[in-house]
Amino acid sequence: MQERMSQTCDVVVLLSGTGSNLQALIDSTRTGDSPARIAAVISNRADAYGLQRARDAGIDTRCLDHKAFEGREAFDAALTEMIDAFNPKLVVLAGFMRILSAGFVRHYQGRLLNIHPSLLPKYKGLHTHQRALEAGDTEHGCSVHFVTEELDGGPLVVQAVIPVELQDSPQSLAQRVHGQEHLIYPMAVRWFAEGRLSLGEQGALLDGKLLAASGHLIRT
């Protein structure tokens, strides 16, 4: 393991918003023993606060406005070129509000992670907290997964499960889920950077062993 950790794993983070998960990743990679290094943060929105978080941490930033391109494929081709200039081993989606083209996903197969605010495969897409409450769920949470061509459908790496309280609103549920996101996303990135996490033909592998369909479960 020490040999694996001696090499730095450069990471590029893609985001569209405030970047709270980015901040958790920045904090986790500044511990001194982390093999991961955030090489760049790229956003499709110039006003994304996540870019300021990156600048404050001395991390390279780029902005690529999707509205300047005709179609998803053209934007994704330019985005790929921008990412590859940093030669990352891992690309991390942290609130990147774009549906990615199949070509983009295939280009980064096995080194593209996303976090989603639900216990996948439940509630793919948006408004997950409201949907969980409307369904009367007793548990909710968040999931880190490898990205595939299926929206929010790639092999699961790790899920954090929290109880749904009687008094919960979508806002209170979101706040608690965010707290769990900030724990499990850095964990998954570190696993990858250490060489412990990979994508195999049958699904996600941790330490060479196939993870369950639900990924590694953490309950609070």
mmCIF file of N, CA, C and O in Angstrom, residues 37-128:
data_model
loop_
_atom_site.group_PDB
_atom_site.id
_atom_site.type_symbol
_atom_site.label_atom_id
_atom_site.label_comp_id
_atom_site.label_asym_id
_atom_site.label_seq_id
_atom_site.Cartn_x
_atom_site.Cartn_y
_atom_site.Cartn_z
ATOM 1 N N ARG A 37 -4.411 14.684 -5.465
ATOM 2 C CA ARG A 37 -4.134 16.114 -5.614
ATOM 3 C C ARG A 37 -5.107 16.685 -6.628
ATOM 4 O O ARG A 37 -5.222 16.173 -7.741
ATOM 5 N N ILE A 38 -5.822 17.727 -6.245
ATOM 6 C CA ILE A 38 -6.753 18.360 -7.179
ATOM 7 C C ILE A 38 -5.954 19.268 -8.100
ATOM 8 O O ILE A 38 -5.434 20.307 -7.685
ATOM 9 N N ALA A 39 -5.845 18.845 -9.356
ATOM 10 C CA ALA A 39 -5.037 19.580 -10.333
ATOM 11 C C ALA A 39 -5.793 20.772 -10.905
ATOM 12 O O ALA A 39 -5.181 21.791 -11.244
ATOM 13 N N ALA A 40 -7.106 20.654 -11.027
ATOM 14 C CA ALA A 40 -7.896 21.732 -11.621
ATOM 15 C C ALA A 40 -9.360 21.565 -11.283
ATOM 16 O O ALA A 40 -9.834 20.453 -11.016
ATOM 17 N N VAL A 41 -10.073 22.691 -11.295
ATOM 18 C CA VAL A 41 -11.524 22.709 -11.150
ATOM 19 C C VAL A 41 -12.099 23.424 -12.373
ATOM 20 O O VAL A 41 -11.670 24.529 -12.713
ATOM 21 N N ILE A 42 -13.047 22.770 -13.025
ATOM 22 C CA ILE A 42 -13.644 23.302 -14.249
ATOM 23 C C ILE A 42 -15.146 23.438 -14.047
ATOM 24 O O ILE A 42 -15.792 22.531 -13.512
ATOM 25 N N SER A 43 -15.702 24.568 -14.482
ATOM 26 C CA SER A 43 -17.136 24.797 -14.375
ATOM 27 C C SER A 43 -17.694 25.255 -15.715
ATOM 28 O O SER A 43 -16.993 25.881 -16.516
ATOM 29 N N ASN A 44 -18.972 24.949 -15.931
ATOM 30 C CA ASN A 44 -19.668 25.479 -17.102
ATOM 31 C C ASN A 44 -20.356 26.801 -16.791
ATOM 32 O O ASN A 44 -21.001 27.373 -17.658
ATOM 33 N N ARG A 45 -20.187 27.290 -15.564
ATOM 34 C CA ARG A 45 -20.783 28.559 -15.149
ATOM 35 C C ARG A 45 -19.705 29.441 -14.521
ATOM 36 O O ARG A 45 -19.059 29.052 -13.539
ATOM 37 N N ALA A 46 -19.529 30.621 -15.091
ATOM 38 C CA ALA A 46 -18.497 31.535 -14.598
ATOM 39 C C ALA A 46 -18.784 32.023 -13.189
ATOM 40 O O ALA A 46 -17.863 32.394 -12.451
ATOM 41 N N ASP A 47 -20.080 32.038 -12.796
ATOM 42 C CA ASP A 47 -20.460 32.549 -11.479
ATOM 43 C C ASP A 47 -20.526 31.462 -10.407
ATOM 44 O O ASP A 47 -20.985 31.710 -9.289
ATOM 45 N N ALA A 48 -20.078 30.253 -10.732
ATOM 46 C CA ALA A 48 -20.111 29.156 -9.756
ATOM 47 C C ALA A 48 -19.170 29.467 -8.600
ATOM 48 O O ALA A 48 -17.972 29.716 -8.809
ATOM 49 N N TYR A 49 -19.693 29.451 -7.385
ATOM 50 C CA TYR A 49 -18.869 29.776 -6.221
ATOM 51 C C TYR A 49 -17.761 28.747 -6.010
ATOM 52 O O TYR A 49 -16.722 29.043 -5.414
ATOM 53 N N GLY A 50 -17.982 27.546 -6.526
ATOM 54 C CA GLY A 50 -16.943 26.527 -6.426
ATOM 55 C C GLY A 50 -15.625 26.963 -7.052
ATOM 56 O O GLY A 50 -14.550 26.560 -6.598
ATOM 57 N N LEU A 51 -15.679 27.810 -8.084
ATOM 58 C CA LEU A 51 -14.449 28.316 -8.701
ATOM 59 C C LEU A 51 -13.674 29.189 -7.713
ATOM 60 O O LEU A 51 -12.437 29.148 -7.667
ATOM 61 N N GLN A 52 -14.405 29.986 -6.920
ATOM 62 C CA GLN A 52 -13.746 30.826 -5.920
ATOM 63 C C GLN A 52 -13.112 29.970 -4.830
ATOM 64 O O GLN A 52 -12.013 30.272 -4.353
ATOM 65 N N ARG A 53 -13.811 28.906 -4.429
ATOM 66 C CA ARG A 53 -13.229 27.985 -3.442
ATOM 67 C C ARG A 53 -11.887 27.446 -3.957
ATOM 68 O O ARG A 53 -10.912 27.347 -3.203
ATOM 69 N N ALA A 54 -11.861 27.076 -5.233
ATOM 70 C CA ALA A 54 -10.636 26.543 -5.817
ATOM 71 C C ALA A 54 -9.541 27.600 -5.853
ATOM 72 O O ALA A 54 -8.385 27.332 -5.496
ATOM 73 N N ARG A 55 -9.885 28.807 -6.282
ATOM 74 C CA ARG A 55 -8.884 29.881 -6.333
ATOM 75 C C ARG A 55 -8.327 30.176 -4.947
ATOM 76 O O ARG A 55 -7.119 30.394 -4.778
ATOM 77 N N ASP A 56 -9.213 30.171 -3.950
ATOM 78 C CA ASP A 56 -8.759 30.420 -2.578
ATOM 79 C C ASP A 56 -7.768 29.360 -2.106
ATOM 80 O O ASP A 56 -6.926 29.620 -1.234
ATOM 81 N N ALA A 57 -7.890 28.156 -2.674
ATOM 82 C CA ALA A 57 -7.000 27.045 -2.297
ATOM 83 C C ALA A 57 -5.787 26.946 -3.213
ATOM 84 O O ALA A 57 -4.990 26.015 -3.076
ATOM 85 N N GLY A 58 -5.652 27.894 -4.141
ATOM 86 C CA GLY A 58 -4.512 27.884 -5.042
ATOM 87 C C GLY A 58 -4.588 26.838 -6.132
ATOM 88 O O GLY A 58 -3.562 26.405 -6.663
ATOM 89 N N ILE A 59 -5.800 26.438 -6.494
ATOM 90 C CA ILE A 59 -6.005 25.403 -7.508
ATOM 91 C C ILE A 59 -6.356 26.063 -8.843
ATOM 92 O O ILE A 59 -7.131 27.026 -8.884
ATOM 93 N N ASP A 60 -5.804 25.550 -9.925
ATOM 94 C CA ASP A 60 -6.115 26.067 -11.260
ATOM 95 C C ASP A 60 -7.609 25.957 -11.541
ATOM 96 O O ASP A 60 -8.246 24.944 -11.191
ATOM 97 N N THR A 61 -8.167 26.976 -12.171
ATOM 98 C CA THR A 61 -9.585 26.961 -12.533
ATOM 99 C C THR A 61 -9.753 27.273 -14.023
ATOM 100 O O THR A 61 -8.948 27.987 -14.614
ATOM 101 N N ARG A 62 -10.813 26.716 -14.568
ATOM 102 C CA ARG A 62 -11.189 26.987 -15.948
ATOM 103 C C ARG A 62 -12.714 27.090 -16.014
ATOM 104 O O ARG A 62 -13.428 26.446 -15.230
ATOM 105 N N CYS A 63 -13.203 27.877 -16.967
ATOM 106 C CA CYS A 63 -14.646 27.960 -17.217
ATOM 107 C C CYS A 63 -14.893 27.693 -18.693
ATOM 108 O O CYS A 63 -14.190 28.234 -19.557
ATOM 109 N N LEU A 64 -15.875 26.861 -18.954
ATOM 110 C CA LEU A 64 -16.260 26.540 -20.328
ATOM 111 C C LEU A 64 -17.774 26.653 -20.411
ATOM 112 O O LEU A 64 -18.500 25.802 -19.900
ATOM 113 N N ASP A 65 -18.252 27.722 -21.048
ATOM 114 C CA ASP A 65 -19.687 28.011 -21.104
ATOM 115 C C ASP A 65 -20.359 27.115 -22.143
ATOM 116 O O ASP A 65 -20.071 27.222 -23.336
ATOM 117 N N HIS A 66 -21.239 26.248 -21.664
ATOM 118 C CA HIS A 66 -21.903 25.321 -22.589
ATOM 119 C C HIS A 66 -22.785 26.042 -23.604
ATOM 120 O O HIS A 66 -23.045 25.532 -24.690
ATOM 121 N N LYS A 67 -23.231 27.254 -23.260
ATOM 122 C CA LYS A 67 -24.107 27.992 -24.171
ATOM 123 C C LYS A 67 -23.368 28.493 -25.413
ATOM 124 O O LYS A 67 -23.988 28.898 -26.386
ATOM 125 N N ALA A 68 -22.052 28.439 -25.372
ATOM 126 C CA ALA A 68 -21.251 28.887 -26.511
ATOM 127 C C ALA A 68 -21.077 27.793 -27.567
ATOM 128 O O ALA A 68 -20.437 28.027 -28.593
ATOM 129 N N PHE A 69 -21.650 26.629 -27.316
ATOM 130 C CA PHE A 69 -21.469 25.493 -28.228
ATOM 131 C C PHE A 69 -22.802 25.049 -28.810
ATOM 132 O O PHE A 69 -23.848 25.147 -28.167
ATOM 133 N N GLU A 70 -22.739 24.545 -30.021
ATOM 134 C CA GLU A 70 -23.937 24.016 -30.674
ATOM 135 C C GLU A 70 -24.018 22.515 -30.402
ATOM 136 O O GLU A 70 -23.426 21.710 -31.103
ATOM 137 N N GLY A 71 -24.750 22.183 -29.360
ATOM 138 C CA GLY A 71 -24.963 20.771 -29.071
ATOM 139 C C GLY A 71 -24.040 20.225 -28.005
ATOM 140 O O GLY A 71 -22.959 20.754 -27.730
ATOM 141 N N ARG A 72 -24.503 19.144 -27.401
ATOM 142 C CA ARG A 72 -23.806 18.526 -26.283
ATOM 143 C C ARG A 72 -22.466 17.945 -26.702
ATOM 144 O O ARG A 72 -21.480 18.044 -25.978
ATOM 145 N N GLU A 73 -22.423 17.321 -27.883
ATOM 146 C CA GLU A 73 -21.189 16.662 -28.308
ATOM 147 C C GLU A 73 -20.065 17.672 -28.509
ATOM 148 O O GLU A 73 -18.906 17.407 -28.155
ATOM 149 N N ALA A 74 -20.393 18.831 -29.067
ATOM 150 C CA ALA A 74 -19.363 19.857 -29.304
ATOM 151 C C ALA A 74 -18.814 20.373 -27.975
ATOM 152 O O ALA A 74 -17.594 20.554 -27.814
ATOM 153 N N PHE A 75 -19.705 20.598 -27.026
ATOM 154 C CA PHE A 75 -19.255 21.052 -25.707
ATOM 155 C C PHE A 75 -18.400 19.992 -25.033
ATOM 156 O O PHE A 75 -17.326 20.294 -24.488
ATOM 157 N N ASP A 76 -18.855 18.754 -25.081
ATOM 158 C CA ASP A 76 -18.123 17.683 -24.409
ATOM 159 C C ASP A 76 -16.753 17.456 -25.046
ATOM 160 O O ASP A 76 -15.788 17.105 -24.355
ATOM 161 N N ALA A 77 -16.648 17.651 -26.358
ATOM 162 C CA ALA A 77 -15.345 17.508 -27.022
ATOM 163 C C ALA A 77 -14.380 18.576 -26.523
ATOM 164 O O ALA A 77 -13.198 18.284 -26.244
ATOM 165 N N ALA A 78 -14.861 19.801 -26.397
ATOM 166 C CA ALA A 78 -14.014 20.887 -25.886
ATOM 167 C C ALA A 78 -13.667 20.664 -24.417
ATOM 168 O O ALA A 78 -12.545 20.935 -23.981
ATOM 169 N N LEU A 79 -14.637 20.138 -23.658
ATOM 170 C CA LEU A 79 -14.403 19.857 -22.243
ATOM 171 C C LEU A 79 -13.360 18.758 -22.084
ATOM 172 O O LEU A 79 -12.478 18.845 -21.218
ATOM 173 N N THR A 80 -13.448 17.735 -22.899
ATOM 174 C CA THR A 80 -12.470 16.646 -22.859
ATOM 175 C C THR A 80 -11.063 17.167 -23.102
ATOM 176 O O THR A 80 -10.115 16.808 -22.396
ATOM 177 N N GLU A 81 -10.932 18.038 -24.094
ATOM 178 C CA GLU A 81 -9.622 18.612 -24.409
ATOM 179 C C GLU A 81 -9.087 19.424 -23.226
ATOM 180 O O GLU A 81 -7.892 19.360 -22.892
ATOM 181 N N MET A 82 -9.982 20.172 -22.579
ATOM 182 C CA MET A 82 -9.575 20.991 -21.441
ATOM 183 C C MET A 82 -9.145 20.115 -20.267
ATOM 184 O O MET A 82 -8.138 20.382 -19.606
ATOM 185 N N ILE A 83 -9.908 19.059 -20.006
ATOM 186 C CA ILE A 83 -9.567 18.147 -18.904
ATOM 187 C C ILE A 83 -8.246 17.451 -19.173
ATOM 188 O O ILE A 83 -7.358 17.391 -18.312
ATOM 189 N N ASP A 84 -8.081 16.936 -20.381
ATOM 190 C CA ASP A 84 -6.914 16.121 -20.700
ATOM 191 C C ASP A 84 -5.616 16.920 -20.681
ATOM 192 O O ASP A 84 -4.524 16.341 -20.551
ATOM 193 N N ALA A 85 -5.715 18.232 -20.764
ATOM 194 C CA ALA A 85 -4.520 19.071 -20.660
ATOM 195 C C ALA A 85 -3.868 18.928 -19.287
ATOM 196 O O ALA A 85 -2.664 19.166 -19.128
ATOM 197 N N PHE A 86 -4.661 18.512 -18.291
ATOM 198 C CA PHE A 86 -4.140 18.317 -16.936
ATOM 199 C C PHE A 86 -3.728 16.866 -16.677
ATOM 200 O O PHE A 86 -3.226 16.554 -15.596
ATOM 201 N N ASN A 87 -3.974 16.002 -17.646
ATOM 202 C CA ASN A 87 -3.581 14.591 -17.563
ATOM 203 C C ASN A 87 -4.010 13.944 -16.250
ATOM 204 O O ASN A 87 -3.191 13.329 -15.549
ATOM 205 N N PRO A 88 -5.297 14.035 -15.879
ATOM 206 C CA PRO A 88 -5.722 13.466 -14.598
ATOM 207 C C PRO A 88 -5.890 11.952 -14.663
ATOM 208 O O PRO A 88 -6.207 11.392 -15.715
ATOM 209 N N LYS A 89 -5.705 11.322 -13.514
ATOM 210 C CA LYS A 89 -6.019 9.896 -13.394
ATOM 211 C C LYS A 89 -7.487 9.692 -13.048
ATOM 212 O O LYS A 89 -8.034 8.598 -13.245
ATOM 213 N N LEU A 90 -8.122 10.747 -12.497
ATOM 214 C CA LEU A 90 -9.513 10.648 -12.053
ATOM 215 C C LEU A 90 -10.235 11.959 -12.348
ATOM 216 O O LEU A 90 -9.670 13.039 -12.155
ATOM 217 N N VAL A 91 -11.488 11.847 -12.804
ATOM 218 C CA VAL A 91 -12.361 13.005 -13.002
ATOM 219 C C VAL A 91 -13.553 12.842 -12.068
ATOM 220 O O VAL A 91 -14.184 11.783 -12.028
ATOM 221 N N VAL A 92 -13.827 13.902 -11.305
ATOM 222 C CA VAL A 92 -14.850 13.853 -10.267
ATOM 223 C C VAL A 92 -15.948 14.863 -10.583
ATOM 224 O O VAL A 92 -15.661 16.044 -10.797
ATOM 225 N N LEU A 93 -17.184 14.393 -10.623
ATOM 226 C CA LEU A 93 -18.340 15.271 -10.815
ATOM 227 C C LEU A 93 -18.850 15.692 -9.446
ATOM 228 O O LEU A 93 -19.209 14.854 -8.630
ATOM 229 N N ALA A 94 -18.875 16.999 -9.203
ATOM 230 C CA ALA A 94 -19.304 17.507 -7.900
ATOM 231 C C ALA A 94 -20.383 18.568 -8.114
ATOM 232 O O ALA A 94 -20.148 19.765 -7.996
ATOM 233 N N GLY A 95 -21.580 18.098 -8.478
ATOM 234 C CA GLY A 95 -22.654 19.027 -8.786
ATOM 235 C C GLY A 95 -22.476 19.643 -10.163
ATOM 236 O O GLY A 95 -22.707 20.839 -10.348
ATOM 237 N N PHE A 96 -22.065 18.830 -11.121
ATOM 238 C CA PHE A 96 -21.915 19.293 -12.505
ATOM 239 C C PHE A 96 -23.233 19.053 -13.218
ATOM 240 O O PHE A 96 -23.594 17.921 -13.506
ATOM 241 N N MET A 97 -23.971 20.135 -13.467
ATOM 242 C CA MET A 97 -25.358 20.017 -13.925
ATOM 243 C C MET A 97 -25.440 19.930 -15.449
ATOM 244 O O MET A 97 -26.061 20.754 -16.126
ATOM 245 N N ARG A 98 -24.778 18.907 -15.967
ATOM 246 C CA ARG A 98 -24.818 18.635 -17.396
ATOM 247 C C ARG A 98 -25.001 17.134 -17.600
ATOM 248 O O ARG A 98 -24.382 16.322 -16.905
ATOM 249 N N ILE A 99 -25.854 16.763 -18.547
ATOM 250 C CA ILE A 99 -25.945 15.364 -18.953
ATOM 251 C C ILE A 99 -24.820 15.114 -19.947
ATOM 252 O O ILE A 99 -24.706 15.810 -20.957
ATOM 253 N N LEU A 100 -23.977 14.147 -19.641
ATOM 254 C CA LEU A 100 -22.770 13.914 -20.438
ATOM 255 C C LEU A 100 -23.057 12.998 -21.623
ATOM 256 O O LEU A 100 -23.846 12.052 -21.523
ATOM 257 N N SER A 101 -22.390 13.269 -22.725
ATOM 258 C CA SER A 101 -22.565 12.445 -23.918
ATOM 259 C C SER A 101 -21.905 11.091 -23.734
ATOM 260 O O SER A 101 -21.000 10.912 -22.909
ATOM 261 N N ALA A 102 -22.353 10.130 -24.536
ATOM 262 C CA ALA A 102 -21.814 8.771 -24.441
ATOM 263 C C ALA A 102 -20.319 8.755 -24.739
ATOM 264 O O ALA A 102 -19.547 8.028 -24.101
ATOM 265 N N GLY A 103 -19.897 9.564 -25.699
ATOM 266 C CA GLY A 103 -18.488 9.610 -26.054
ATOM 267 C C GLY A 103 -17.618 10.106 -24.912
ATOM 268 O O GLY A 103 -16.520 9.587 -24.671
ATOM 269 N N PHE A 104 -18.107 11.113 -24.182
ATOM 270 C CA PHE A 104 -17.375 11.643 -23.031
ATOM 271 C C PHE A 104 -17.236 10.572 -21.953
ATOM 272 O O PHE A 104 -16.146 10.362 -21.416
ATOM 273 N N VAL A 105 -18.342 9.909 -21.657
ATOM 274 C CA VAL A 105 -18.333 8.883 -20.611
ATOM 275 C C VAL A 105 -17.391 7.738 -20.982
ATOM 276 O O VAL A 105 -16.622 7.250 -20.144
ATOM 277 N N ARG A 106 -17.405 7.330 -22.230
ATOM 278 C CA ARG A 106 -16.528 6.231 -22.659
ATOM 279 C C ARG A 106 -15.058 6.637 -22.573
ATOM 280 O O ARG A 106 -14.199 5.824 -22.227
ATOM 281 N N HIS A 107 -14.770 7.895 -22.883
ATOM 282 C CA HIS A 107 -13.386 8.382 -22.852
ATOM 283 C C HIS A 107 -12.791 8.248 -21.454
ATOM 284 O O HIS A 107 -11.596 7.966 -21.304
ATOM 285 N N TYR A 108 -13.627 8.458 -20.419
ATOM 286 C CA TYR A 108 -13.146 8.409 -19.040
ATOM 287 C C TYR A 108 -13.625 7.163 -18.290
ATOM 288 O O TYR A 108 -13.643 7.149 -17.059
ATOM 289 N N GLN A 109 -13.986 6.136 -19.026
ATOM 290 C CA GLN A 109 -14.512 4.929 -18.390
ATOM 291 C C GLN A 109 -13.542 4.400 -17.341
ATOM 292 O O GLN A 109 -12.339 4.267 -17.578
ATOM 293 N N GLY A 110 -14.094 4.136 -16.149
ATOM 294 C CA GLY A 110 -13.291 3.589 -15.073
ATOM 295 C C GLY A 110 -12.539 4.621 -14.266
ATOM 296 O O GLY A 110 -11.896 4.282 -13.267
ATOM 297 N N ARG A 111 -12.619 5.890 -14.665
ATOM 298 C CA ARG A 111 -11.954 6.956 -13.903
ATOM 299 C C ARG A 111 -12.821 8.211 -13.830
ATOM 300 O O ARG A 111 -12.319 9.326 -13.801
ATOM 301 N N LEU A 112 -14.134 7.979 -13.762
ATOM 302 C CA LEU A 112 -15.113 9.066 -13.667
ATOM 303 C C LEU A 112 -16.106 8.729 -12.560
ATOM 304 O O LEU A 112 -16.835 7.741 -12.638
ATOM 305 N N LEU A 113 -16.108 9.550 -11.494
ATOM 306 C CA LEU A 113 -16.972 9.323 -10.337
ATOM 307 C C LEU A 113 -18.007 10.435 -10.209
ATOM 308 O O LEU A 113 -17.754 11.589 -10.564
ATOM 309 N N ASN A 114 -19.153 10.068 -9.658
ATOM 310 C CA ASN A 114 -20.221 11.037 -9.391
ATOM 311 C C ASN A 114 -20.803 10.753 -8.011
ATOM 312 O O ASN A 114 -20.733 9.638 -7.498
ATOM 313 N N ILE A 115 -21.381 11.796 -7.407
ATOM 314 C CA ILE A 115 -22.131 11.616 -6.171
ATOM 315 C C ILE A 115 -23.558 12.061 -6.416
ATOM 316 O O ILE A 115 -23.808 13.064 -7.109
ATOM 317 N N HIS A 116 -24.503 11.288 -5.865
ATOM 318 C CA HIS A 116 -25.923 11.553 -6.110
ATOM 319 C C HIS A 116 -26.669 11.538 -4.776
ATOM 320 O O HIS A 116 -26.433 10.653 -3.949
ATOM 321 N N PRO A 117 -27.577 12.510 -4.560
ATOM 322 C CA PRO A 117 -28.254 12.619 -3.260
ATOM 323 C C PRO A 117 -29.469 11.704 -3.102
ATOM 324 O O PRO A 117 -30.587 12.153 -2.845
ATOM 325 N N SER A 118 -29.257 10.426 -3.269
ATOM 326 C CA SER A 118 -30.280 9.424 -2.956
ATOM 327 C C SER A 118 -29.598 8.076 -2.824
ATOM 328 O O SER A 118 -28.413 7.933 -3.154
ATOM 329 N N LEU A 119 -30.350 7.106 -2.332
ATOM 330 C CA LEU A 119 -29.846 5.741 -2.258
ATOM 331 C C LEU A 119 -30.166 5.053 -3.585
ATOM 332 O O LEU A 119 -31.192 4.390 -3.738
ATOM 333 N N LEU A 120 -29.289 5.255 -4.542
ATOM 334 C CA LEU A 120 -29.505 4.652 -5.856
ATOM 335 C C LEU A 120 -29.662 3.136 -5.722
ATOM 336 O O LEU A 120 -29.059 2.530 -4.840
ATOM 337 N N PRO A 121 -30.503 2.509 -6.548
ATOM 338 C CA PRO A 121 -31.120 3.060 -7.759
ATOM 339 C C PRO A 121 -32.397 3.884 -7.538
ATOM 340 O O PRO A 121 -33.053 4.244 -8.509
ATOM 341 N N LYS A 122 -32.751 4.161 -6.292
ATOM 342 C CA LYS A 122 -33.916 5.021 -6.054
ATOM 343 C C LYS A 122 -33.627 6.458 -6.469
ATOM 344 O O LYS A 122 -32.528 6.958 -6.249
ATOM 345 N N TYR A 123 -34.624 7.089 -7.041
ATOM 346 C CA TYR A 123 -34.655 8.542 -7.260
ATOM 347 C C TYR A 123 -33.472 9.060 -8.065
ATOM 348 O O TYR A 123 -32.710 9.916 -7.617
ATOM 349 N N LYS A 124 -33.335 8.514 -9.258
ATOM 350 C CA LYS A 124 -32.388 9.107 -10.190
ATOM 351 C C LYS A 124 -32.919 10.485 -10.606
ATOM 352 O O LYS A 124 -34.110 10.733 -10.570
ATOM 353 N N GLY A 125 -32.017 11.375 -10.987
ATOM 354 C CA GLY A 125 -32.461 12.692 -11.415
ATOM 355 C C GLY A 125 -32.565 13.672 -10.263
ATOM 356 O O GLY A 125 -31.822 13.592 -9.289
ATOM 357 N N LEU A 126 -33.542 14.575 -10.368
ATOM 358 C CA LEU A 126 -33.644 15.725 -9.461
ATOM 359 C C LEU A 126 -34.686 15.519 -8.357
ATOM 360 O O LEU A 126 -35.429 14.540 -8.364
ATOM 361 N N HIS A 127 -34.713 16.469 -7.409
ATOM 362 C CA HIS A 127 -35.725 16.550 -6.339
ATOM 363 C C HIS A 127 -35.780 15.268 -5.506
ATOM 364 O O HIS A 127 -36.848 14.788 -5.129
ATOM 365 N N THR A 128 -34.629 14.726 -5.209
ATOM 366 C CA THR A 128 -34.581 13.422 -4.543
ATOM 367 C C THR A 128 -35.134 13.464 -3.124
ATOM 368 O O THR A 128 -35.791 12.511 -2.686
#
